[in-house]
Amino acid sequence: MKYDISRRGALKAGGALVAASAIAPQLLQAQPSRGGDLKVGASGANTSDSWDARTHSDLFMQMACMGSVFDCLTEVAADGTLIGELAESWEPGSAEGDVWIFNLRQGVTFHNGKDFGPEDVIESLQLHVAEGAKSAAKPIVEQISNMEITGPNQVTLTLKGGNAGFPTMLADYHIVMYPAGMIKDAMLNGIGTGLFKVETFDPGVRFLGSRVEGHYKDGRAGWFNSIEMIAINDGTARMNALLTGQVDVINRIDVKTESLLKANPNIEIFEVTGNQHYTFPMLTNIAPFDDINVRKALKYSIDRQEMVDKILRGHGRVSYDNPIGPANTYFHDGLEPLTYDPDKAKFHLKQAGMDSLDVDLSTSDAAFVGAVDAAQLYQATAKAANININVVQEAADGYWSNVWLKKPWCACYWSGRSTEDWTFSTAYELGVPWNDTHWDNARFQELLLLGRKEIDPDKAREIYYEMQTLISQEGGTIVPMYANYVDAASTKLAHGPDLGNVYQMDTARIGERWWMA
């Protein structure tokens, strides 16, 4: 079942339409066919990777877990609509949207032969709110006040408050379904309900999955006989792997060397506009970032257009410190511009009682392609505002566990999410695990709860516009640019007319959705 993106009507789930450009006609093929083995060169792998989806934070395990071995209850389709994955259908159990009834797909089995049922849903959801759990999906599951099995193939979730877009949030890649009573084993060995079962998994190095026969997605997804993912965190090495035929597709091409790929007739670049944004989050509970005038000085000391021109090379657009992107329903495209203005930056420094500022900025190209160069550009433009940025180049390996959320100011990237509430609940709700600024604004938190339950589109727009204004003017994240997803593939691959834009690589589902041309 597909659900409209609109919040109108019976509390239908929100989503973002795909806006794809520069998709090679050679890669478009209407009729998929079964066969072939897919080889992927992907970034974001770590030696600490596991099948515990609660810990996942980057592409490699997104693709291996949610995109191959496991399933969620819902899925954001390539065209941006919300469809059922392990949930066949759902409906609100109240006019306020604080009760949701999920009818589960029948005849689904885990890779160990266990039948999928409502008890698996309950135990899988409880993982995220278990004592001591450090799950990025905790703010989603914490909204549930009661989980109840209301039929042999039905689960009813009662929320603490209304949430019109809650079914969409259950498509989060952290919230995959595990077999009840066997979760420890499933996390150790990768036992899911996905199209591919684990043959080999070497954390931070390689994943190989073979196609499951007799799968509930037969005829609509899962065209390859196998998927092999090779961890290639270095951008140049990924490009060379594609050029030499070692892999069929790579993510995150370095746009500085894009011409080398374009010159090869057997390689095509595919570019998708979503909500991905590159950021420099600062911990606002630590000096000097606890002073709003210091934050404002940093906002006016960066040349955003220069970043788009030199780092993205036009593959994106300027952002005014707004994490809500152009593919979101309530994107505020009329925010007051935060243009480069060293004099304004100096003014705000004086308001903070400073004539100059010396500050460290931790960065690595693990954060995003060109992150080190971006930090150095920032360093250069900030000098005119008497701000001395010391660019600290951190090790790529372990960046997300050792630097992000720990160093006071660092480079980061976010894929964004299909709905505004999903984005804000994941990264800006006070106290959630992935809040990388600790920004505390009472009005913002009040609006977050109001927007979550609002079903009137005009009222929702008003709420989310105010939230975007607050975060742009007062928040603790510098968001200089929205970056398109720019990946590359061999022309021997094909896909449908739409590409998912929630995450990289067709929303991390290339293994399911693509096929051999």
C-alpha angles and dihedrals in degrees: 000000000000124000128207117248093232123102089218124106122016096005094280116190123264126239145155126255117235117250107191128179137174093026109160115243088220089065093052114089123159100208117056120208133198122249145064135075121266120219117194129190106204139173128217099065123142134184087237092061117129140162090266097112092194088075099048118117109155144047103271096064093034088062096039096046113029093019098049122004105028139038135215127216092253136020134205102228124222090262092054099254122126114247135176121263110168089351108071093195142343140196138185115262093202139032090242094059094237094119123057126185117204121196108204127222113256127221095034119138134189119238089260091057099258115140116242115241146151094282088064090055093051095048093043092053093045090059091074096056098037116128110278094009115145101202126157086212093058093102089056098048093039087068088071115092097177137018117196136177102226099173143001089276102019138091126187119203120196115200131210088238140358118293117177092189101044096117089057091055090057087069087072109129091233093061101072122149121255129189110266115246091015102063096120090054092044091053091048098047105022103250111175142135096253130125093261129051122209117264098161132006122177106173113239091005117057147347126196122186130179124213116264113230120224094024124167090239094057111137096021106051143006104062100161123084089221143357123219120189120195119196109235109162095170113086096214092049090051091052092049091049090057094044092052094045095246088128135020100219139016135191131224103021116199103248089208089070096034091116091066090059094042090055091061112085091204094059129070130190120223121199127191130186112221136135100288111140134181116225148184104208120193126198102245093196090065126072132284091018092057087075112085090209091058089051091049091049089055091047091057096042097067125084102219097183090053088054092053092046099045105027101032095026088217096313093124142006143258120281126199096216092290119139092194107092140211092264093058120100095234100037109157103222093171101066118143105270117251095209124178106276117158091185092057089047090053090048092055091046089056089049086057090051094253135121092191141003131219115194140160122235114196114209146161135170084248085079093057137326106280095016093133092049090047091053090050091051088051089050091054097049094043092059090075088061093051090253114136111201115194106206109216112197107212127197114272093220108080094007094136094048100038106032113021112078089010109061114068094237127016147145120269143159134216129198091209120220138256094255134038093235092052090055096045094042092052100047112009108038108108113259100012116136096246098046096124097184105040086218108177115202117155095203092051092051090048091052091048091064093043094050093047093064100032113113099174106096095213093050091044090052091052091051096047093044090056091048092051091049092051094048093045095051102034110014128111101239125089105212105180098168150015109227124207117226105255114185134153137222143180114262088238087079126079137189142177127277094271131058121202115246104190092092136359122289101031091319089313090296103107090120090059102036108036131071143183113284 
